[in-house]
XYZ file of N, CA and C in Angstrom:
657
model
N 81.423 74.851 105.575
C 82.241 73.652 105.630
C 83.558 73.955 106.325
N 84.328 72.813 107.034
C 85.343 73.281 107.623
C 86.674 73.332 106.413
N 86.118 72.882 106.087
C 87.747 73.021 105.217
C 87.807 74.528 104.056
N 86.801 75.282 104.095
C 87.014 76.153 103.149
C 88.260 76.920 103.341
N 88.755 77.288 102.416
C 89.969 77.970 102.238
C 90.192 79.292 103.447
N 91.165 79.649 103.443
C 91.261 81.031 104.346
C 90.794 82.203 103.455
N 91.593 82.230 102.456
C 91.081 82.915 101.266
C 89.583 83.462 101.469
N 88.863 82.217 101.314
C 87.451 82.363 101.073
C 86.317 82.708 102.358
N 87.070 82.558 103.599
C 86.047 82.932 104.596
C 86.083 84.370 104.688
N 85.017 84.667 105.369
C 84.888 85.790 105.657
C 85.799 86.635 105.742
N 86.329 88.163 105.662
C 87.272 88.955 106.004
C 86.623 89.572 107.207
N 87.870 90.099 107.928
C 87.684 90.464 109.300
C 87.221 92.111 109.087
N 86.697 92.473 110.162
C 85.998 93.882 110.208
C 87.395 94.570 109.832
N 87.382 95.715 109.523
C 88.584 97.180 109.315
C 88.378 97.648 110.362
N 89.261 97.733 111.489
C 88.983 98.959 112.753
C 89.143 100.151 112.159
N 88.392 101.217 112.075
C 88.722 102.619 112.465
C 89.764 102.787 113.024
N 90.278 102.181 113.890
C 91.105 102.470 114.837
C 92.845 101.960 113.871
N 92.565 101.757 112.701
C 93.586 100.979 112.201
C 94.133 101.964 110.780
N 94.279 103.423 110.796
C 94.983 104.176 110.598
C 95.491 103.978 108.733
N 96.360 103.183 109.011
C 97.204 102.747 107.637
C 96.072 102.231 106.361
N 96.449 102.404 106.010
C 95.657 102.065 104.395
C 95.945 100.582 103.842
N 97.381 100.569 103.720
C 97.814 99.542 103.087
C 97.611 98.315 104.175
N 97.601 98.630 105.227
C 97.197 97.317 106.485
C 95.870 97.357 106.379
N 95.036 98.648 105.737
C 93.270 98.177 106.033
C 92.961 97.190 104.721
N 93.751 97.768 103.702
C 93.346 96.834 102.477
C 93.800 94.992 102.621
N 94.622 94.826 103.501
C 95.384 93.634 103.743
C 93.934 93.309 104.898
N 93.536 93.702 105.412
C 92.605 93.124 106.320
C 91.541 92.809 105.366
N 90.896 93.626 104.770
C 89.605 93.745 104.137
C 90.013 92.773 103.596
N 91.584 92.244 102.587
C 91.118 91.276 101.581
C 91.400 90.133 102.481
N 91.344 89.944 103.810
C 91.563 88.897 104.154
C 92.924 88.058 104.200
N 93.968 89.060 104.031
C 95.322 88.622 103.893
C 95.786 88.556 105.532
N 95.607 89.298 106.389
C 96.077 89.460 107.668
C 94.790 89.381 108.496
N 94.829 89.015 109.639
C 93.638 89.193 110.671
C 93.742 90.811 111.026
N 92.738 91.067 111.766
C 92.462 92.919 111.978
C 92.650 92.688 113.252
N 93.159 91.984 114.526
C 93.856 92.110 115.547
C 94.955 92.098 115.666
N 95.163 91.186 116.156
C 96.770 91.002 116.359
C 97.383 90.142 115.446
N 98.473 90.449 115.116
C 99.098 89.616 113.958
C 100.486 89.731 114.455
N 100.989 87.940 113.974
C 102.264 87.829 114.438
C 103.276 88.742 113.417
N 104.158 88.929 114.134
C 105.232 89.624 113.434
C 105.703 88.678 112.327
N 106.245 88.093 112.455
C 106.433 87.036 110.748
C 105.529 87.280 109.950
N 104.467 86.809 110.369
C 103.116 86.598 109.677
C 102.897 87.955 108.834
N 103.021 89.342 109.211
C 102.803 90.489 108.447
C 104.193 91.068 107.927
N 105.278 90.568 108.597
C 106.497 91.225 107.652
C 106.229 90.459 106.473
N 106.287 88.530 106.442
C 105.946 87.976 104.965
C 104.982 88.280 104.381
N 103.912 88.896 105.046
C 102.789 89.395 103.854
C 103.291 90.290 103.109
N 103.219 91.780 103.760
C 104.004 93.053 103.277
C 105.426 92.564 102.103
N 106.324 91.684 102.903
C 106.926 91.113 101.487
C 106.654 91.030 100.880
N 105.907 90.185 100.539
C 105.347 89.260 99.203
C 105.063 90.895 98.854
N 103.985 91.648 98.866
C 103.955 92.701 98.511
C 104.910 93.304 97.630
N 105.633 93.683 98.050
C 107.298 94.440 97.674
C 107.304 93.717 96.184
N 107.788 92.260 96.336
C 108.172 91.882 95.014
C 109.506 91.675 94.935
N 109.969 92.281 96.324
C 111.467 91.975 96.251
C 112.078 90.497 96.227
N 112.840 90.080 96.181
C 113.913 88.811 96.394
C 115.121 89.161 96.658
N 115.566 87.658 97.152
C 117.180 88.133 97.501
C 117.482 88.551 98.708
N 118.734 89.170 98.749
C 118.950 90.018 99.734
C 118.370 91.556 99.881
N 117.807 91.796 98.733
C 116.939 93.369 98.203
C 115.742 92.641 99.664
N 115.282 91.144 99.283
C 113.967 91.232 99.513
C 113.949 91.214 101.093
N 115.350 90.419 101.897
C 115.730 90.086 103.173
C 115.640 91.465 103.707
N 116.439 92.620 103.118
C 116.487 94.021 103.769
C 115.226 94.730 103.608
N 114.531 94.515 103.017
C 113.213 94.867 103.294
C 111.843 94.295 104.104
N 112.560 93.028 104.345
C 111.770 92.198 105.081
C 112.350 92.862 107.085
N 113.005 92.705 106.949
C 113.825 93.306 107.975
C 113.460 94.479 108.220
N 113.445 95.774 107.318
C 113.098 96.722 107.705
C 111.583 96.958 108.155
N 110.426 96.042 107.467
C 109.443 95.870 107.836
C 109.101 95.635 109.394
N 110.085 94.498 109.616
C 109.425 93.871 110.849
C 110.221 94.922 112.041
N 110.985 95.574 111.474
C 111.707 96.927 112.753
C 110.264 97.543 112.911
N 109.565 97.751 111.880
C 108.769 99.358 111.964
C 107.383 98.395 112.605
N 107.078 97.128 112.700
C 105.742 96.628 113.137
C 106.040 96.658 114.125
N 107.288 96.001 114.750
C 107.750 95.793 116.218
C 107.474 97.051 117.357
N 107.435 98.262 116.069
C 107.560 99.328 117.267
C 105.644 100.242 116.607
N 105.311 99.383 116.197
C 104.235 99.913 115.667
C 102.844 100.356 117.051
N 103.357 99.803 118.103
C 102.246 99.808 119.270
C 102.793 100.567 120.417
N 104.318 100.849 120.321
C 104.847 101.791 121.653
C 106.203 101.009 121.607
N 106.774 102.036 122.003
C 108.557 102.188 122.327
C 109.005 101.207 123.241
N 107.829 100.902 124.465
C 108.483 100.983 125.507
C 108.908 99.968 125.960
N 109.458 99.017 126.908
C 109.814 97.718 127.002
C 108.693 96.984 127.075
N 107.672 97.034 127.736
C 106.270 96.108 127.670
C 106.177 96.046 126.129
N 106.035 97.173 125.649
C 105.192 97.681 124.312
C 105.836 96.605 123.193
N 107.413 96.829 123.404
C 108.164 96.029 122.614
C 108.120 94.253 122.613
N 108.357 93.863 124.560
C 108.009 92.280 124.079
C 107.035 91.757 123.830
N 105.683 92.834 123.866
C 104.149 92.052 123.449
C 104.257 91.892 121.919
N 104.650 93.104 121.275
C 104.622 92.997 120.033
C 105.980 91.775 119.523
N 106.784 91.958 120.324
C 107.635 90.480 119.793
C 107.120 88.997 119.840
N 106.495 88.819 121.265
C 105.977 87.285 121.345
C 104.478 87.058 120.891
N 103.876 88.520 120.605
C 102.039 88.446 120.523
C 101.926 88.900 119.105
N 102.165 89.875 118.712
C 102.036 90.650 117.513
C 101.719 92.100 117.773
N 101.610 92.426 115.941
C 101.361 93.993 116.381
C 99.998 93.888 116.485
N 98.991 94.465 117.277
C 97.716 95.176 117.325
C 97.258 95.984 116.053
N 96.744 95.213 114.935
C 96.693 96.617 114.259
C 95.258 97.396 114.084
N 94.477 96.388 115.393
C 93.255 97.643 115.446
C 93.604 98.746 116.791
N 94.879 98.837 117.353
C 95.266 99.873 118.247
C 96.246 100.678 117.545
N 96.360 101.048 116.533
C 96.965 101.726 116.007
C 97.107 103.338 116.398
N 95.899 103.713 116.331
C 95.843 105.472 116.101
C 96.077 105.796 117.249
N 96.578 106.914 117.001
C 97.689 107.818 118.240
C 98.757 107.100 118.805
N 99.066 105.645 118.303
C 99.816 105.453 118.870
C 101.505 105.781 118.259
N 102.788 105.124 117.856
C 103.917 106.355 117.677
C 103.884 106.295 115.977
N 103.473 105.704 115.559
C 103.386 106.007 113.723
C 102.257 106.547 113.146
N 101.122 107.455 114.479
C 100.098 108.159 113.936
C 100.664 109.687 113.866
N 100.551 110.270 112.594
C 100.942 111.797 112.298
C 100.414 113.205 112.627
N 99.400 112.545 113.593
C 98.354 113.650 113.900
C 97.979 114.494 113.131
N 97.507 114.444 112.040
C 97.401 115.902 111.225
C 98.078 116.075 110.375
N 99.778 115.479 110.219
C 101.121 115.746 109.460
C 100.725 115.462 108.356
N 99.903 114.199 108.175
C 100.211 112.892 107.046
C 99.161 113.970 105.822
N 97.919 113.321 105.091
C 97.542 113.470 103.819
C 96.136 113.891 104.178
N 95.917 113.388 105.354
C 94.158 113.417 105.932
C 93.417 112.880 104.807
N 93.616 112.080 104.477
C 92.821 111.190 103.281
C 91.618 110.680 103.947
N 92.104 110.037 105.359
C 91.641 109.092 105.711
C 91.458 109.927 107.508
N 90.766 110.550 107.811
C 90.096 110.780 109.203
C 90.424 109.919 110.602
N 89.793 110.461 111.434
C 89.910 109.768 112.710
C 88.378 109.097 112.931
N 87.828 109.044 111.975
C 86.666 107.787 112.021
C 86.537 107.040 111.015
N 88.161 107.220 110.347
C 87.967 106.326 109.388
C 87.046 106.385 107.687
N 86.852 107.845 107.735
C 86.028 108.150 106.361
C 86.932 108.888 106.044
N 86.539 108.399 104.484
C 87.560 108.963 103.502
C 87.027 110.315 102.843
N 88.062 111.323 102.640
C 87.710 112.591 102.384
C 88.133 113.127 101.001
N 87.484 112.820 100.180
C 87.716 113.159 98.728
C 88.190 113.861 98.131
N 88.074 115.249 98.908
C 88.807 116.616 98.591
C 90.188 116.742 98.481
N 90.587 115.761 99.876
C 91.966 115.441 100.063
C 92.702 114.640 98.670
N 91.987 113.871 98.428
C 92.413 112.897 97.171
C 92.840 113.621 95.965
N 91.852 115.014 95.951
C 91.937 115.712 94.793
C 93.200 116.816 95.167
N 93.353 116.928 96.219
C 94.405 117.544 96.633
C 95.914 117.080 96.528
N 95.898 115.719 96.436
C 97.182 114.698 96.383
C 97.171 114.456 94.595
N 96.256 114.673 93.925
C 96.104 114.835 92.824
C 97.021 115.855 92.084
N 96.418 117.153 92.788
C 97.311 118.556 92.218
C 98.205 118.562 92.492
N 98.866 117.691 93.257
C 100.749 117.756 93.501
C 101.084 116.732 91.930
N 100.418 116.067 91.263
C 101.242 115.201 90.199
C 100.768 116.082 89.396
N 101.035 115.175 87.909
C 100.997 115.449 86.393
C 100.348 114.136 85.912
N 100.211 114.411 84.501
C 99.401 113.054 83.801
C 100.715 112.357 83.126
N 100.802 111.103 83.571
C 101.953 110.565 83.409
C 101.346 109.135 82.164
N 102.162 108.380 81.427
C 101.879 107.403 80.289
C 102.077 106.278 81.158
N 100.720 105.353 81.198
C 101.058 104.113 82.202
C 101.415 103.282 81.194
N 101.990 101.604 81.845
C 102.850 100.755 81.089
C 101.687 100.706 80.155
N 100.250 100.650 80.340
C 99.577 99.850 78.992
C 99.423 100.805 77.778
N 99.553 101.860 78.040
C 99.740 102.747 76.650
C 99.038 103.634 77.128
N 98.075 103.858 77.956
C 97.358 105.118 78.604
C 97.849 106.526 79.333
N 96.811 107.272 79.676
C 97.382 108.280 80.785
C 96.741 108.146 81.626
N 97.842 108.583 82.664
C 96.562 108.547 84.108
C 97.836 109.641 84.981
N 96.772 110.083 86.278
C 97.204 111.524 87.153
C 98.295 110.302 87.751
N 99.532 111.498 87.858
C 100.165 110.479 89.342
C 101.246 111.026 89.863
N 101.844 110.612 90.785
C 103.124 111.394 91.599
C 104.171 111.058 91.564
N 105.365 111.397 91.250
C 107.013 110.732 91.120
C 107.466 110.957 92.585
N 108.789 110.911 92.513
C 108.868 110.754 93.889
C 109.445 111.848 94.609
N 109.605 113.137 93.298
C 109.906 114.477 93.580
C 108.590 115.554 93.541
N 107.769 114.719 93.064
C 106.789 115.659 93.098
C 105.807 114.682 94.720
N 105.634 113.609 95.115
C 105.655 113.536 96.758
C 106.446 113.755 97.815
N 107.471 113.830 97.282
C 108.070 114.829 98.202
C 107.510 116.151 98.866
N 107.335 116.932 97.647
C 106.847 118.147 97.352
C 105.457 118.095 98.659
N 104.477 117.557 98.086
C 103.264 116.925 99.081
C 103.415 116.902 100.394
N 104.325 116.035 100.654
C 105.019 115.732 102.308
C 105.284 117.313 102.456
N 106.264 117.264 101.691
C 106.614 118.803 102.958
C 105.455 119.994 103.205
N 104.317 120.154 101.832
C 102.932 121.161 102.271
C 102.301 120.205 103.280
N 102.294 119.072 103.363
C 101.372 118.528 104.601
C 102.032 118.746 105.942
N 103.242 118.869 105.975
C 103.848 118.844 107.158
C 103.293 120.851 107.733
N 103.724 121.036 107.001
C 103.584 123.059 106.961
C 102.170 123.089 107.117
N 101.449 122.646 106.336
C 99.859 122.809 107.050
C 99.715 122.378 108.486
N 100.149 121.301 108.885
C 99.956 121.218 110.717
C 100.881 121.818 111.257
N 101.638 122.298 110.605
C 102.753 123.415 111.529
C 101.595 123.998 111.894
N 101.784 125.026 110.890
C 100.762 126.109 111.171
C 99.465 126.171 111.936
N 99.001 124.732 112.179
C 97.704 124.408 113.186
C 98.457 124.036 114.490
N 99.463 124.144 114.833
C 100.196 123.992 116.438
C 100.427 124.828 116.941
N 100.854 124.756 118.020
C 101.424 125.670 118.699
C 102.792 125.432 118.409
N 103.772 126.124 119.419
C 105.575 126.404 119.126
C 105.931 124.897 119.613
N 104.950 124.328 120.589
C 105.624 123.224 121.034
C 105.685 121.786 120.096
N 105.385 122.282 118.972
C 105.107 120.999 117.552
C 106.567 121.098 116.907
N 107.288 122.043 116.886
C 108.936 122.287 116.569
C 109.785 120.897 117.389
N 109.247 120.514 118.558
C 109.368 119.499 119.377
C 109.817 117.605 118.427
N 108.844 117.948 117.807
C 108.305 116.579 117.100
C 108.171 116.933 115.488
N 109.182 117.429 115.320
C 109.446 118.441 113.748
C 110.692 117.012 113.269
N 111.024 116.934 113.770
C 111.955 115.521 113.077
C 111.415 114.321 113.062
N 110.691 113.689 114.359
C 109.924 112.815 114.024
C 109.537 112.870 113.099
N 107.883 113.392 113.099
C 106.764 113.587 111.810
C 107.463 113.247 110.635
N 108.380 114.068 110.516
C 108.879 114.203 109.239
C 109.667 112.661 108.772
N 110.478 112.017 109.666
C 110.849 110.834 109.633
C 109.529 109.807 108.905
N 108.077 110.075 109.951
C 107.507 109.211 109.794
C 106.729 108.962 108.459
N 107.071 110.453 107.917
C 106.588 110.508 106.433
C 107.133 109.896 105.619
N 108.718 109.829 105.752
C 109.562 108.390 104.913
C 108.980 106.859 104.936
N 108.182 106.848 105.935
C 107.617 105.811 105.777
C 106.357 105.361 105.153
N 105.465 106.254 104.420
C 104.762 106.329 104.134
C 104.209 106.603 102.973
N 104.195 107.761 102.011
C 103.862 107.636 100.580
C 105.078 107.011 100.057
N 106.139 107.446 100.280
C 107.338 106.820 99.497
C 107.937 105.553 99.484
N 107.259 104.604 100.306
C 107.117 103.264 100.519
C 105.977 102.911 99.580
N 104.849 103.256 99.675
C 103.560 102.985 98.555
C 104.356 103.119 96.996
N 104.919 104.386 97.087
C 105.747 104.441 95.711
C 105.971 103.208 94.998
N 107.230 102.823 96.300
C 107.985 101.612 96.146
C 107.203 100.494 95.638
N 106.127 100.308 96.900
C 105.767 98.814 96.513
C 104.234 98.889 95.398
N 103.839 100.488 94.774
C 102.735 100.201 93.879
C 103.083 100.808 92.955
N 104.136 101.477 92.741
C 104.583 102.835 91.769
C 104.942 101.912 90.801
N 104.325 102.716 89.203
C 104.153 102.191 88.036
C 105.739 102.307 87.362
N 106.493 102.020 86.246
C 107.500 102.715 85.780
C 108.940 102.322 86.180
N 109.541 102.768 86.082
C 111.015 102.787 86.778
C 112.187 104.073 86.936
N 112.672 104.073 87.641
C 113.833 105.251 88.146
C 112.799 106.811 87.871
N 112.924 107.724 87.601
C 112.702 109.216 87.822
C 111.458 109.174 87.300
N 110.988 107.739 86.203
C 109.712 108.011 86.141
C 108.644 107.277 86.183
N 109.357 106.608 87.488
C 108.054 106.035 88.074
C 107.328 106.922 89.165
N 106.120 106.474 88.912
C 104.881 107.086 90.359
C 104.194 106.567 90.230
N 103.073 107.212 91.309
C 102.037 106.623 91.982
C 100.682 107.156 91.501
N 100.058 106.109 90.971
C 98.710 106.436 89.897
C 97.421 107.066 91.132
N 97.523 108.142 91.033
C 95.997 108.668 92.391
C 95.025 107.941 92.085
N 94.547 106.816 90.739
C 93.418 106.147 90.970
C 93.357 104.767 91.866
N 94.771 104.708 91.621
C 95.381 102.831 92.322
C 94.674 103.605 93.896
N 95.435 104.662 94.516
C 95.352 105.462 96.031
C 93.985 105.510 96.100
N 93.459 106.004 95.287
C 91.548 106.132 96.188
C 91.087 104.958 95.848
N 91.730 103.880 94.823
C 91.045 102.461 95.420
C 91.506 101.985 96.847
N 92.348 102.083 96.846
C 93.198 101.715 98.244
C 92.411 102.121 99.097
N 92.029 103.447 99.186
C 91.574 104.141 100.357
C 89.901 104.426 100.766
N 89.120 103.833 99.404
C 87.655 103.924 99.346
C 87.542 102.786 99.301
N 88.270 101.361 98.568
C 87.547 100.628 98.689
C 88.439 99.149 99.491
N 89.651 99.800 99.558
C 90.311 98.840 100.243
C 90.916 97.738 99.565
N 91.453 98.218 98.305
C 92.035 96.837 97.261
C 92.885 96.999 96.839
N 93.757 95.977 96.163
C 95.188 96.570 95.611
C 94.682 96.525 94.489
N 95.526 96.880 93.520
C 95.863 96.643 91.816
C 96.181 95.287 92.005
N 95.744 94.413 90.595
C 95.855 93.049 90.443
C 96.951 92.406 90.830
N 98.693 93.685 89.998
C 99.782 93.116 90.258
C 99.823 92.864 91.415
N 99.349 93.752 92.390
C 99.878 93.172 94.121
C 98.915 92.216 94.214
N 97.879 91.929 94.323
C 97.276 90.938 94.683
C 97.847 89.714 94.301
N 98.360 89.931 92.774
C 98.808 88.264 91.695
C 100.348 88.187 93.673
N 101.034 88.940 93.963
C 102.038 88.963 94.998
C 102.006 89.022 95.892
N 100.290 89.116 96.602
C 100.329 88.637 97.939
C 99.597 87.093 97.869
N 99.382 86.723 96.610
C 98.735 85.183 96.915
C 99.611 84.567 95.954
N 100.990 84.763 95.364
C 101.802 83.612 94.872
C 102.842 83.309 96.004
């Protein structure tokens, strides 16, 4: 029927080619298209996400749409396509927010998820008390830290001298990345909040949020 909801039609394929986790789960559930997406259109998704309001929620909305804008290339073309067209987010990989190697390798260059890795992002936390009275494995934001910097040192060590080059980048681009998930899925508050590794391999095996984000990308 034509009028069925957006909600309810089909979700668009996941490119391989589409790197990020938290943008594959936004495709899969049908929140964003898996091509091109206008810049509004995915900074207010990713909002809603956050949970922020206010001016908390404006500076994060903002900071969002800096990092999509440049999500396809630096360069002046790169920049006004993604301003008047959107970002591409099935051209993602290799392009300047792919880590080559830096990041968690959770997630491959064909897009399969590698379990070992999971259990590996595992042994950087502790068993932490979630809000409902349970335990579950998870990471604060000193113990991902910790993570980031062995992931970074493991692809050191797989480069050559000329990776010292792109030793500030990488490392930049890692701020953008678990410690943002923190932010917008991390259980808790101040020193002891983190990030539950079961919420992450749903994310990353099956492509879904936890309810709370979902109840915040569809209110």
């Amino acid at each position: 029927m034509a009028d069925i909801a957006a909600s309810e039609a089909p979700a668009p394929q996941v490119s391989p080619n589409n790197p990020c986790p938290f943008l594959r789960a936004l495709v899969a559930g049908n929140y964003v298209g898996g091509h091109i997406v206008p810049l509004p259109e995915l900074t207010e998704t990713i909002g809603r996400a956050t949970g922020k309001t206010g001016m908390e929620g404006f500076i994060a909305r903002a900071k969002i749409f800096m990092v999509a804008q440049g999500a396809n290339g630096f360069g002046p073309i790169s920049q006004l396509r993604s301003l008047f067209n959107g970002a591409i987010l099935d051209e993602l990989r290799n392009g300047p927010l792919d880590k080559h190697g830096a990041g968690s390798r959770i997630l491959d260059q064909h897009a399969t998820v590698h379990e070992d890795e999971i259990a590996r992002l595992a042994s950087y936390g502790r068993d932490y008390k979630s809000p409902d009275g349970g335990v579950e494995r998870g990471l604060s934001a000193s113990e991902i830290k910790t993570f980031m910097a062995e992931n970074f040192q493991r692809a050191a060590g797989e480069h050559s001298t000329s990776w010292t080059i792109l030793h500030y980048y990488y490392r930049l681009l890692m701020l953008g990345e678990w410690p943002v998930l923190l932010d917008i899925m991390g259980k808790g508050e101040g020193k002891d909040r983190y990030l539950s590794v079961a919420e992450v391999r749903t994310l990353f095996v099956e492509r879904r949020f936890p309810d709370r984000i979902v109840a915040l990308l569809n209110g």
